[in-house]
Amino acid sequence: MLAAGKIRGKISAARGCLQHHLATCHRPNEKSIEAMTEHDSTTVQRSYTFRFYPTSVQRQQLAMEFGHARWVWNTCLTWRGRQYRVHDKRVTGVDFSRQLTFLKGLGPYAWLKEASATCLIQKLRDQDTAFRHFFAGRAKYPRFKKRTHTQSIRYQLDQRQVAGMYRAGEFLKLPKLGALKLKWSRKPQGIPKMVTVTQDCVGRYCVSFMCEETLQPLPRKPNGIGVDLGVCDVVVTSEGWKSGNPRHLRTHTRQLRKTQRRLSRKRKSSVRWHRQRIRVAKAHARVSNTRQDWLHKLTTALIRQAGFIAMETLNVRGMMANRRLSKALGDVGMHELKRQMEYKAKWYGREFRQVDRWAPTSKTCSVCGAVQKAMPLKVREWTCPDCQTAHDRDINAARNILILATGGRPGSHARGGVYQPAAAYGC
């Protein structure tokens, strides 16, 4: 009996110690898991664009909506200019909204009731935004909308009834249009609040909206790359990889010349002129779409390749002033490439830095740091006279960009002034 009592005492003591250990040890609770998720994930506003194919009834309704929105924009723009010139008074879209409500009650303007009220109000808000950009110096004075240009209207989805109007990957219903036949190329995660319907110059219909989503970063990578932009090769990395240049505009030049030549021979504003104008717009849209698709694939590959990406800041506007290189530079799309790199690096947990555009990256030896006096553009390969290292011009520039972004000093031109940092890349 005594032995059994001792055994029971030892078991109860061990059980108490175990319970005490489990109560005091660190275990992840809901708050700590949420904190880790918030630290790793990123919440962004992600936009989607899907093409849809309207029925004949929907085409008529959209043509009416586009016409009404265009009339409201042009009339409000004329009214604003007259109020400022004659009465020296600044008015906004809210002021014209009151006038619009009054006009709907009049007989000659009763046709304004046929369009969705939210589309007209959103068009006035767009004009207010355009004037804010104009007064801030970021844009020119707003211009009148034309019938042959891209048409767009914006619908506001009632969040109380959004479950019956939108379901990702299945259907989308809009006021006075009903269900749209969308080409769901992907499935959005969030719920949109606004939906923009657009008809481009080619005649294609698209819907665009924005959703709030939580993106998980890509797997961490300890390496870094420097990126040098050019015309012969759009992207050259410090690891020696060259992307090449598809030259989208040059590829479709023959077709563009043919369609534009035929357009010039048509009588302006005739039926055949409008048909040929659509053919020209389709040719230009094909060039733009192929370039955009290639840039997205290129930037995504670079983001997945390294955890740290360095690039040189370029004065694209100044380079476009060179009439000999402007066509080739415009075909590359350097500004769009940099824009995509910036937002994709934020989305997927990469670090993106830019170095000084005046740094002598092309004529500096990436091995010993010696700087050459001159390096013409026609020189694509050169040998350092100090260390006898053979360099490819673009690869050497990409390596110097990486060195400057990770600890080099662009102001020091002495040998050894640009050095490779011993610390790991910040990723």
PDB file of C-alpha atoms in Angstrom, residues 22-276:
ATOM      1  CA  LEU A  22       2.624  23.696 -20.705  1.00  0.00           C
ATOM      2  CA  ALA A  23       1.062  26.725 -19.045  1.00  0.00           C
ATOM      3  CA  THR A  24       4.281  28.718 -18.876  1.00  0.00           C
ATOM      4  CA  CYS A  25       5.940  27.775 -22.194  1.00  0.00           C
ATOM      5  CA  HIS A  26       5.619  30.042 -25.221  1.00  0.00           C
ATOM      6  CA  ARG A  27       2.899  28.968 -27.600  1.00  0.00           C
ATOM      7  CA  PRO A  28       1.774  31.049 -30.606  1.00  0.00           C
ATOM      8  CA  ASN A  29      -1.643  32.551 -30.010  1.00  0.00           C
ATOM      9  CA  GLU A  30      -3.993  34.196 -32.500  1.00  0.00           C
ATOM     10  CA  LYS A  31      -2.443  37.650 -31.999  1.00  0.00           C
ATOM     11  CA  SER A  32       1.093  36.464 -32.682  1.00  0.00           C
ATOM     12  CA  ILE A  33      -0.019  34.583 -35.819  1.00  0.00           C
ATOM     13  CA  GLU A  34      -1.833  37.693 -37.086  1.00  0.00           C
ATOM     14  CA  ALA A  35       1.255  39.781 -36.360  1.00  0.00           C
ATOM     15  CA  MET A  36       3.455  37.408 -38.360  1.00  0.00           C
ATOM     16  CA  THR A  37       0.938  37.395 -41.216  1.00  0.00           C
ATOM     17  CA  GLU A  38       0.752  41.185 -41.275  1.00  0.00           C
ATOM     18  CA  HIS A  39       4.519  41.408 -41.292  1.00  0.00           C
ATOM     19  CA  ASP A  40       4.940  38.992 -44.200  1.00  0.00           C
ATOM     20  CA  SER A  41       1.885  39.748 -46.326  1.00  0.00           C
ATOM     21  CA  THR A  42       1.046  42.970 -48.163  1.00  0.00           C
ATOM     22  CA  THR A  43      -2.406  44.503 -48.627  1.00  0.00           C
ATOM     23  CA  VAL A  44      -2.712  46.282 -51.971  1.00  0.00           C
ATOM     24  CA  GLN A  45      -5.341  47.740 -54.262  1.00  0.00           C
ATOM     25  CA  ARG A  46      -5.174  45.512 -57.328  1.00  0.00           C
ATOM     26  CA  SER A  47      -6.916  46.409 -60.586  1.00  0.00           C
ATOM     27  CA  TYR A  48      -8.383  43.944 -63.063  1.00  0.00           C
ATOM     28  CA  THR A  49      -9.439  44.359 -66.674  1.00  0.00           C
ATOM     29  CA  PHE A  50     -11.651  41.817 -68.417  1.00  0.00           C
ATOM     30  CA  ARG A  51     -13.014  41.860 -71.909  1.00  0.00           C
ATOM     31  CA  PHE A  52     -16.728  41.252 -72.392  1.00  0.00           C
ATOM     32  CA  TYR A  53     -19.019  40.725 -75.359  1.00  0.00           C
ATOM     33  CA  PRO A  54     -22.298  42.677 -75.103  1.00  0.00           C
ATOM     34  CA  THR A  55     -25.522  41.684 -76.791  1.00  0.00           C
ATOM     35  CA  SER A  56     -27.250  43.925 -79.347  1.00  0.00           C
ATOM     36  CA  VAL A  57     -29.529  45.365 -76.660  1.00  0.00           C
ATOM     37  CA  GLN A  58     -26.571  46.036 -74.383  1.00  0.00           C
ATOM     38  CA  ARG A  59     -24.699  47.713 -77.240  1.00  0.00           C
ATOM     39  CA  GLN A  60     -27.568  50.126 -77.750  1.00  0.00           C
ATOM     40  CA  GLN A  61     -27.778  50.878 -74.030  1.00  0.00           C
ATOM     41  CA  LEU A  62     -24.010  51.413 -73.816  1.00  0.00           C
ATOM     42  CA  ALA A  63     -24.037  53.721 -76.850  1.00  0.00           C
ATOM     43  CA  MET A  64     -26.726  55.777 -75.142  1.00  0.00           C
ATOM     44  CA  GLU A  65     -24.805  55.816 -71.843  1.00  0.00           C
ATOM     45  CA  PHE A  66     -21.596  56.877 -73.589  1.00  0.00           C
ATOM     46  CA  GLY A  67     -23.400  59.648 -75.477  1.00  0.00           C
ATOM     47  CA  HIS A  68     -25.083  61.025 -72.371  1.00  0.00           C
ATOM     48  CA  ALA A  69     -21.833  60.970 -70.370  1.00  0.00           C
ATOM     49  CA  ARG A  70     -19.992  62.672 -73.235  1.00  0.00           C
ATOM     50  CA  TRP A  71     -22.680  65.380 -73.447  1.00  0.00           C
ATOM     51  CA  VAL A  72     -22.483  66.011 -69.691  1.00  0.00           C
ATOM     52  CA  TRP A  73     -18.683  66.304 -69.836  1.00  0.00           C
ATOM     53  CA  ASN A  74     -18.627  68.712 -72.796  1.00  0.00           C
ATOM     54  CA  THR A  75     -21.523  70.830 -71.508  1.00  0.00           C
ATOM     55  CA  CYS A  76     -20.003  71.126 -68.042  1.00  0.00           C
ATOM     56  CA  LEU A  77     -16.615  72.031 -69.522  1.00  0.00           C
ATOM     57  CA  THR A  78     -18.200  74.790 -71.636  1.00  0.00           C
ATOM     58  CA  TRP A  79     -20.204  76.062 -68.654  1.00  0.00           C
ATOM     59  CA  ARG A  80     -17.122  76.176 -66.446  1.00  0.00           C
ATOM     60  CA  GLY A  81     -15.146  78.153 -68.994  1.00  0.00           C
ATOM     61  CA  ARG A  82     -17.993  80.630 -69.477  1.00  0.00           C
ATOM     62  CA  GLN A  83     -18.461  81.117 -65.729  1.00  0.00           C
ATOM     63  CA  TYR A  84     -14.769  81.906 -65.357  1.00  0.00           C
ATOM     64  CA  ARG A  85     -14.466  84.226 -68.381  1.00  0.00           C
ATOM     65  CA  VAL A  86     -17.722  86.161 -67.964  1.00  0.00           C
ATOM     66  CA  HIS A  87     -18.398  86.114 -64.225  1.00  0.00           C
ATOM     67  CA  ASP A  88     -14.844  85.447 -62.952  1.00  0.00           C
ATOM     68  CA  LYS A  89     -16.245  82.580 -60.896  1.00  0.00           C
ATOM     69  CA  ARG A  90     -14.820  79.141 -60.268  1.00  0.00           C
ATOM     70  CA  VAL A  91     -17.396  76.366 -60.192  1.00  0.00           C
ATOM     71  CA  THR A  92     -17.150  72.623 -59.638  1.00  0.00           C
ATOM     72  CA  GLY A  93     -18.931  69.527 -60.769  1.00  0.00           C
ATOM     73  CA  VAL A  94     -21.186  69.720 -57.704  1.00  0.00           C
ATOM     74  CA  ASP A  95     -22.533  73.071 -58.944  1.00  0.00           C
ATOM     75  CA  PHE A  96     -23.264  71.639 -62.370  1.00  0.00           C
ATOM     76  CA  SER A  97     -24.895  68.599 -60.748  1.00  0.00           C
ATOM     77  CA  ARG A  98     -27.600  70.911 -59.412  1.00  0.00           C
ATOM     78  CA  GLN A  99     -28.087  72.350 -62.882  1.00  0.00           C
ATOM     79  CA  LEU A 100     -28.271  68.817 -64.280  1.00  0.00           C
ATOM     80  CA  THR A 101     -31.052  67.912 -61.859  1.00  0.00           C
ATOM     81  CA  PHE A 102     -32.955  71.002 -63.003  1.00  0.00           C
ATOM     82  CA  LEU A 103     -32.457  70.150 -66.679  1.00  0.00           C
ATOM     83  CA  LYS A 104     -33.873  66.650 -66.206  1.00  0.00           C
ATOM     84  CA  GLY A 105     -37.186  68.221 -65.200  1.00  0.00           C
ATOM     85  CA  LEU A 106     -37.456  70.184 -68.449  1.00  0.00           C
ATOM     86  CA  GLY A 107     -39.132  68.711 -71.508  1.00  0.00           C
ATOM     87  CA  PRO A 108     -36.304  69.231 -74.041  1.00  0.00           C
ATOM     88  CA  TYR A 109     -33.824  67.500 -71.719  1.00  0.00           C
ATOM     89  CA  ALA A 110     -35.999  64.656 -70.469  1.00  0.00           C
ATOM     90  CA  TRP A 111     -33.778  62.219 -72.393  1.00  0.00           C
ATOM     91  CA  LEU A 112     -31.150  62.628 -69.668  1.00  0.00           C
ATOM     92  CA  LYS A 113     -33.265  60.378 -67.461  1.00  0.00           C
ATOM     93  CA  GLU A 114     -32.603  57.425 -69.760  1.00  0.00           C
ATOM     94  CA  ALA A 115     -29.003  57.087 -68.534  1.00  0.00           C
ATOM     95  CA  SER A 116     -27.888  55.893 -65.127  1.00  0.00           C
ATOM     96  CA  ALA A 117     -27.558  58.807 -62.727  1.00  0.00           C
ATOM     97  CA  THR A 118     -24.384  57.382 -61.168  1.00  0.00           C
ATOM     98  CA  CYS A 119     -22.588  57.374 -64.534  1.00  0.00           C
ATOM     99  CA  LEU A 120     -23.270  61.092 -65.034  1.00  0.00           C
ATOM    100  CA  ILE A 121     -22.209  61.975 -61.491  1.00  0.00           C
ATOM    101  CA  GLN A 122     -18.984  59.970 -61.828  1.00  0.00           C
ATOM    102  CA  LYS A 123     -18.207  61.773 -65.081  1.00  0.00           C
ATOM    103  CA  LEU A 124     -18.475  65.117 -63.272  1.00  0.00           C
ATOM    104  CA  ARG A 125     -16.136  63.831 -60.563  1.00  0.00           C
ATOM    105  CA  ASP A 126     -13.649  62.821 -63.244  1.00  0.00           C
ATOM    106  CA  GLN A 127     -13.714  66.372 -64.561  1.00  0.00           C
ATOM    107  CA  ASP A 128     -13.053  67.747 -61.078  1.00  0.00           C
ATOM    108  CA  THR A 129     -10.027  65.452 -60.866  1.00  0.00           C
ATOM    109  CA  ALA A 130      -8.836  66.644 -64.278  1.00  0.00           C
ATOM    110  CA  PHE A 131      -9.024  70.279 -63.160  1.00  0.00           C
ATOM    111  CA  ARG A 132      -7.148  69.519 -59.933  1.00  0.00           C
ATOM    112  CA  HIS A 133      -4.342  68.000 -61.982  1.00  0.00           C
ATOM    113  CA  PHE A 134      -4.398  71.037 -64.271  1.00  0.00           C
ATOM    114  CA  PHE A 135      -4.137  73.568 -61.432  1.00  0.00           C
ATOM    115  CA  ALA A 136      -1.374  71.495 -59.807  1.00  0.00           C
ATOM    116  CA  GLY A 137       0.640  71.616 -63.042  1.00  0.00           C
ATOM    117  CA  ARG A 138       0.533  67.851 -63.637  1.00  0.00           C
ATOM    118  CA  ALA A 139      -1.655  67.952 -66.770  1.00  0.00           C
ATOM    119  CA  LYS A 140      -2.956  70.220 -69.496  1.00  0.00           C
ATOM    120  CA  TYR A 141      -6.342  71.894 -69.638  1.00  0.00           C
ATOM    121  CA  PRO A 142      -9.152  69.311 -69.999  1.00  0.00           C
ATOM    122  CA  ARG A 143     -10.337  68.809 -73.551  1.00  0.00           C
ATOM    123  CA  PHE A 144     -13.684  67.947 -75.077  1.00  0.00           C
ATOM    124  CA  LYS A 145     -14.683  64.314 -75.544  1.00  0.00           C
ATOM    125  CA  LYS A 146     -14.999  63.050 -79.103  1.00  0.00           C
ATOM    126  CA  ARG A 147     -17.248  60.363 -80.430  1.00  0.00           C
ATOM    127  CA  THR A 148     -14.433  58.526 -82.216  1.00  0.00           C
ATOM    128  CA  HIS A 149     -12.151  58.372 -79.170  1.00  0.00           C
ATOM    129  CA  THR A 150     -12.175  55.917 -76.276  1.00  0.00           C
ATOM    130  CA  GLN A 151     -15.465  56.009 -74.357  1.00  0.00           C
ATOM    131  CA  SER A 152     -15.798  55.163 -70.676  1.00  0.00           C
ATOM    132  CA  ILE A 153     -18.423  55.261 -67.937  1.00  0.00           C
ATOM    133  CA  ARG A 154     -18.248  54.187 -64.310  1.00  0.00           C
ATOM    134  CA  TYR A 155     -20.904  52.385 -62.287  1.00  0.00           C
ATOM    135  CA  GLN A 156     -21.145  52.331 -58.512  1.00  0.00           C
ATOM    136  CA  LEU A 157     -22.033  48.966 -56.986  1.00  0.00           C
ATOM    137  CA  ASP A 158     -24.375  49.024 -53.999  1.00  0.00           C
ATOM    138  CA  GLN A 159     -22.464  47.139 -51.292  1.00  0.00           C
ATOM    139  CA  ARG A 160     -25.742  46.145 -49.643  1.00  0.00           C
ATOM    140  CA  GLN A 161     -26.804  44.216 -52.746  1.00  0.00           C
ATOM    141  CA  VAL A 162     -23.391  43.366 -54.187  1.00  0.00           C
ATOM    142  CA  ALA A 163     -23.886  39.636 -53.512  1.00  0.00           C
ATOM    143  CA  GLY A 164     -26.549  39.498 -56.218  1.00  0.00           C
ATOM    144  CA  MET A 165     -24.585  41.667 -58.663  1.00  0.00           C
ATOM    145  CA  TYR A 166     -21.075  40.260 -58.516  1.00  0.00           C
ATOM    146  CA  ARG A 167     -19.470  36.895 -57.933  1.00  0.00           C
ATOM    147  CA  ALA A 168     -15.813  36.469 -58.852  1.00  0.00           C
ATOM    148  CA  GLY A 169     -15.314  34.204 -61.842  1.00  0.00           C
ATOM    149  CA  GLU A 170     -19.065  33.671 -62.389  1.00  0.00           C
ATOM    150  CA  PHE A 171     -21.116  36.775 -63.201  1.00  0.00           C
ATOM    151  CA  LEU A 172     -21.271  40.582 -63.113  1.00  0.00           C
ATOM    152  CA  LYS A 173     -24.528  42.549 -63.355  1.00  0.00           C
ATOM    153  CA  LEU A 174     -24.727  46.293 -63.968  1.00  0.00           C
ATOM    154  CA  PRO A 175     -27.731  48.658 -63.797  1.00  0.00           C
ATOM    155  CA  LYS A 176     -29.781  48.791 -67.027  1.00  0.00           C
ATOM    156  CA  LEU A 177     -27.383  46.304 -68.643  1.00  0.00           C
ATOM    157  CA  GLY A 178     -28.001  43.091 -66.770  1.00  0.00           C
ATOM    158  CA  ALA A 179     -25.527  40.230 -66.739  1.00  0.00           C
ATOM    159  CA  LEU A 180     -22.401  40.718 -68.855  1.00  0.00           C
ATOM    160  CA  LYS A 181     -20.651  37.983 -70.799  1.00  0.00           C
ATOM    161  CA  LEU A 182     -17.141  38.354 -69.383  1.00  0.00           C
ATOM    162  CA  LYS A 183     -13.973  36.541 -70.331  1.00  0.00           C
ATOM    163  CA  TRP A 184     -12.726  35.644 -66.836  1.00  0.00           C
ATOM    164  CA  SER A 185      -8.985  35.247 -67.338  1.00  0.00           C
ATOM    165  CA  ARG A 186      -8.409  35.139 -63.569  1.00  0.00           C
ATOM    166  CA  LYS A 187     -10.429  35.113 -60.360  1.00  0.00           C
ATOM    167  CA  PRO A 188     -10.223  38.250 -58.171  1.00  0.00           C
ATOM    168  CA  GLN A 189     -10.138  37.854 -54.410  1.00  0.00           C
ATOM    169  CA  GLY A 190     -11.859  41.022 -53.183  1.00  0.00           C
ATOM    170  CA  ILE A 191     -15.165  42.746 -53.937  1.00  0.00           C
ATOM    171  CA  PRO A 192     -15.168  45.862 -56.174  1.00  0.00           C
ATOM    172  CA  LYS A 193     -16.959  49.086 -55.312  1.00  0.00           C
ATOM    173  CA  MET A 194     -16.727  50.739 -58.740  1.00  0.00           C
ATOM    174  CA  VAL A 195     -16.842  49.185 -62.210  1.00  0.00           C
ATOM    175  CA  THR A 196     -15.630  51.068 -65.294  1.00  0.00           C
ATOM    176  CA  VAL A 197     -16.934  50.069 -68.728  1.00  0.00           C
ATOM    177  CA  THR A 198     -14.696  51.091 -71.635  1.00  0.00           C
ATOM    178  CA  GLN A 199     -14.980  50.957 -75.413  1.00  0.00           C
ATOM    179  CA  ASP A 200     -11.670  51.610 -77.146  1.00  0.00           C
ATOM    180  CA  CYS A 201     -11.041  52.945 -80.639  1.00  0.00           C
ATOM    181  CA  VAL A 202     -10.989  49.412 -82.019  1.00  0.00           C
ATOM    182  CA  GLY A 203     -14.508  48.723 -80.724  1.00  0.00           C
ATOM    183  CA  ARG A 204     -13.586  46.290 -77.947  1.00  0.00           C
ATOM    184  CA  TYR A 205     -15.553  46.416 -74.692  1.00  0.00           C
ATOM    185  CA  CYS A 206     -13.782  45.953 -71.345  1.00  0.00           C
ATOM    186  CA  VAL A 207     -14.701  46.231 -67.683  1.00  0.00           C
ATOM    187  CA  SER A 208     -12.196  47.402 -65.082  1.00  0.00           C
ATOM    188  CA  PHE A 209     -12.423  47.421 -61.315  1.00  0.00           C
ATOM    189  CA  MET A 210     -10.192  47.449 -58.270  1.00  0.00           C
ATOM    190  CA  CYS A 211     -10.187  45.098 -55.303  1.00  0.00           C
ATOM    191  CA  GLU A 212      -8.339  45.078 -52.001  1.00  0.00           C
ATOM    192  CA  GLU A 213      -6.245  41.931 -51.783  1.00  0.00           C
ATOM    193  CA  THR A 214      -3.620  40.439 -49.494  1.00  0.00           C
ATOM    194  CA  LEU A 215      -0.552  39.216 -51.370  1.00  0.00           C
ATOM    195  CA  GLN A 216       1.990  36.806 -49.964  1.00  0.00           C
ATOM    196  CA  PRO A 217       5.653  37.581 -50.732  1.00  0.00           C
ATOM    197  CA  LEU A 218       7.729  35.320 -52.910  1.00  0.00           C
ATOM    198  CA  PRO A 219      10.299  32.993 -51.287  1.00  0.00           C
ATOM    199  CA  ARG A 220      13.281  34.976 -50.046  1.00  0.00           C
ATOM    200  CA  LYS A 221      16.432  34.954 -52.142  1.00  0.00           C
ATOM    201  CA  PRO A 222      19.834  36.142 -50.832  1.00  0.00           C
ATOM    202  CA  ASN A 223      21.219  37.253 -54.191  1.00  0.00           C
ATOM    203  CA  GLY A 224      21.076  40.619 -55.916  1.00  0.00           C
ATOM    204  CA  ILE A 225      21.335  41.727 -59.530  1.00  0.00           C
ATOM    205  CA  GLY A 226      22.092  44.961 -61.318  1.00  0.00           C
ATOM    206  CA  VAL A 227      20.014  45.868 -64.368  1.00  0.00           C
ATOM    207  CA  ASP A 228      21.245  47.975 -67.267  1.00  0.00           C
ATOM    208  CA  LEU A 229      18.681  49.211 -69.803  1.00  0.00           C
ATOM    209  CA  GLY A 230      19.462  49.692 -73.461  1.00  0.00           C
ATOM    210  CA  VAL A 231      18.192  49.487 -77.029  1.00  0.00           C
ATOM    211  CA  CYS A 232      20.090  46.504 -78.452  1.00  0.00           C
ATOM    212  CA  ASP A 233      19.165  44.528 -75.351  1.00  0.00           C
ATOM    213  CA  VAL A 234      16.363  45.967 -73.285  1.00  0.00           C
ATOM    214  CA  VAL A 235      17.666  44.389 -70.063  1.00  0.00           C
ATOM    215  CA  VAL A 236      21.190  43.202 -69.270  1.00  0.00           C
ATOM    216  CA  THR A 237      21.836  41.833 -65.785  1.00  0.00           C
ATOM    217  CA  SER A 238      25.047  41.693 -63.794  1.00  0.00           C
ATOM    218  CA  GLU A 239      24.987  37.902 -64.088  1.00  0.00           C
ATOM    219  CA  GLY A 240      25.449  38.156 -67.852  1.00  0.00           C
ATOM    220  CA  TRP A 241      21.861  37.485 -68.973  1.00  0.00           C
ATOM    221  CA  LYS A 242      20.566  39.502 -71.945  1.00  0.00           C
ATOM    222  CA  SER A 243      16.901  39.801 -72.788  1.00  0.00           C
ATOM    223  CA  GLY A 244      17.240  40.941 -76.380  1.00  0.00           C
ATOM    224  CA  ASN A 245      14.840  43.378 -78.044  1.00  0.00           C
ATOM    225  CA  PRO A 246      11.777  42.097 -79.924  1.00  0.00           C
ATOM    226  CA  ARG A 247      11.339  45.520 -81.629  1.00  0.00           C
ATOM    227  CA  HIS A 248       7.569  45.339 -81.716  1.00  0.00           C
ATOM    228  CA  LEU A 249       7.114  48.491 -83.776  1.00  0.00           C
ATOM    229  CA  ARG A 250       9.622  47.435 -86.413  1.00  0.00           C
ATOM    230  CA  THR A 251       7.977  44.015 -86.671  1.00  0.00           C
ATOM    231  CA  HIS A 252       4.593  45.561 -87.541  1.00  0.00           C
ATOM    232  CA  THR A 253       5.911  48.525 -89.530  1.00  0.00           C
ATOM    233  CA  ARG A 254       4.918  47.057 -92.882  1.00  0.00           C
ATOM    234  CA  GLN A 255       1.338  46.465 -91.799  1.00  0.00           C
ATOM    235  CA  LEU A 256       1.098  49.928 -90.221  1.00  0.00           C
ATOM    236  CA  ARG A 257       2.352  51.633 -93.363  1.00  0.00           C
ATOM    237  CA  LYS A 258      -0.071  49.697 -95.516  1.00  0.00           C
ATOM    238  CA  THR A 259      -3.134  50.511 -93.391  1.00  0.00           C
ATOM    239  CA  GLN A 260      -2.198  54.157 -92.880  1.00  0.00           C
ATOM    240  CA  ARG A 261      -1.515  54.648 -96.593  1.00  0.00           C
ATOM    241  CA  ARG A 262      -4.965  53.317 -97.407  1.00  0.00           C
ATOM    242  CA  LEU A 263      -6.496  55.589 -94.771  1.00  0.00           C
ATOM    243  CA  SER A 264      -4.871  58.659 -96.314  1.00  0.00           C
ATOM    244  CA  ARG A 265      -6.524  57.872 -99.651  1.00  0.00           C
ATOM    245  CA  LYS A 266     -10.069  57.769 -98.232  1.00  0.00           C
ATOM    246  CA  ARG A 267     -12.327  60.777 -98.052  1.00  0.00           C
ATOM    247  CA  LYS A 268     -12.376  61.964 -94.455  1.00  0.00           C
ATOM    248  CA  SER A 269     -15.484  61.162 -92.371  1.00  0.00           C
ATOM    249  CA  SER A 270     -16.844  58.810 -95.047  1.00  0.00           C
ATOM    250  CA  VAL A 271     -18.034  55.276 -94.252  1.00  0.00           C
ATOM    251  CA  ARG A 272     -14.949  53.677 -95.777  1.00  0.00           C
ATOM    252  CA  TRP A 273     -12.722  56.149 -93.951  1.00  0.00           C
ATOM    253  CA  HIS A 274     -14.205  55.055 -90.611  1.00  0.00           C
ATOM    254  CA  ARG A 275     -13.753  51.395 -91.490  1.00  0.00           C
ATOM    255  CA  GLN A 276     -10.119  51.950 -92.413  1.00  0.00           C
TER     256      GLN A 276
END
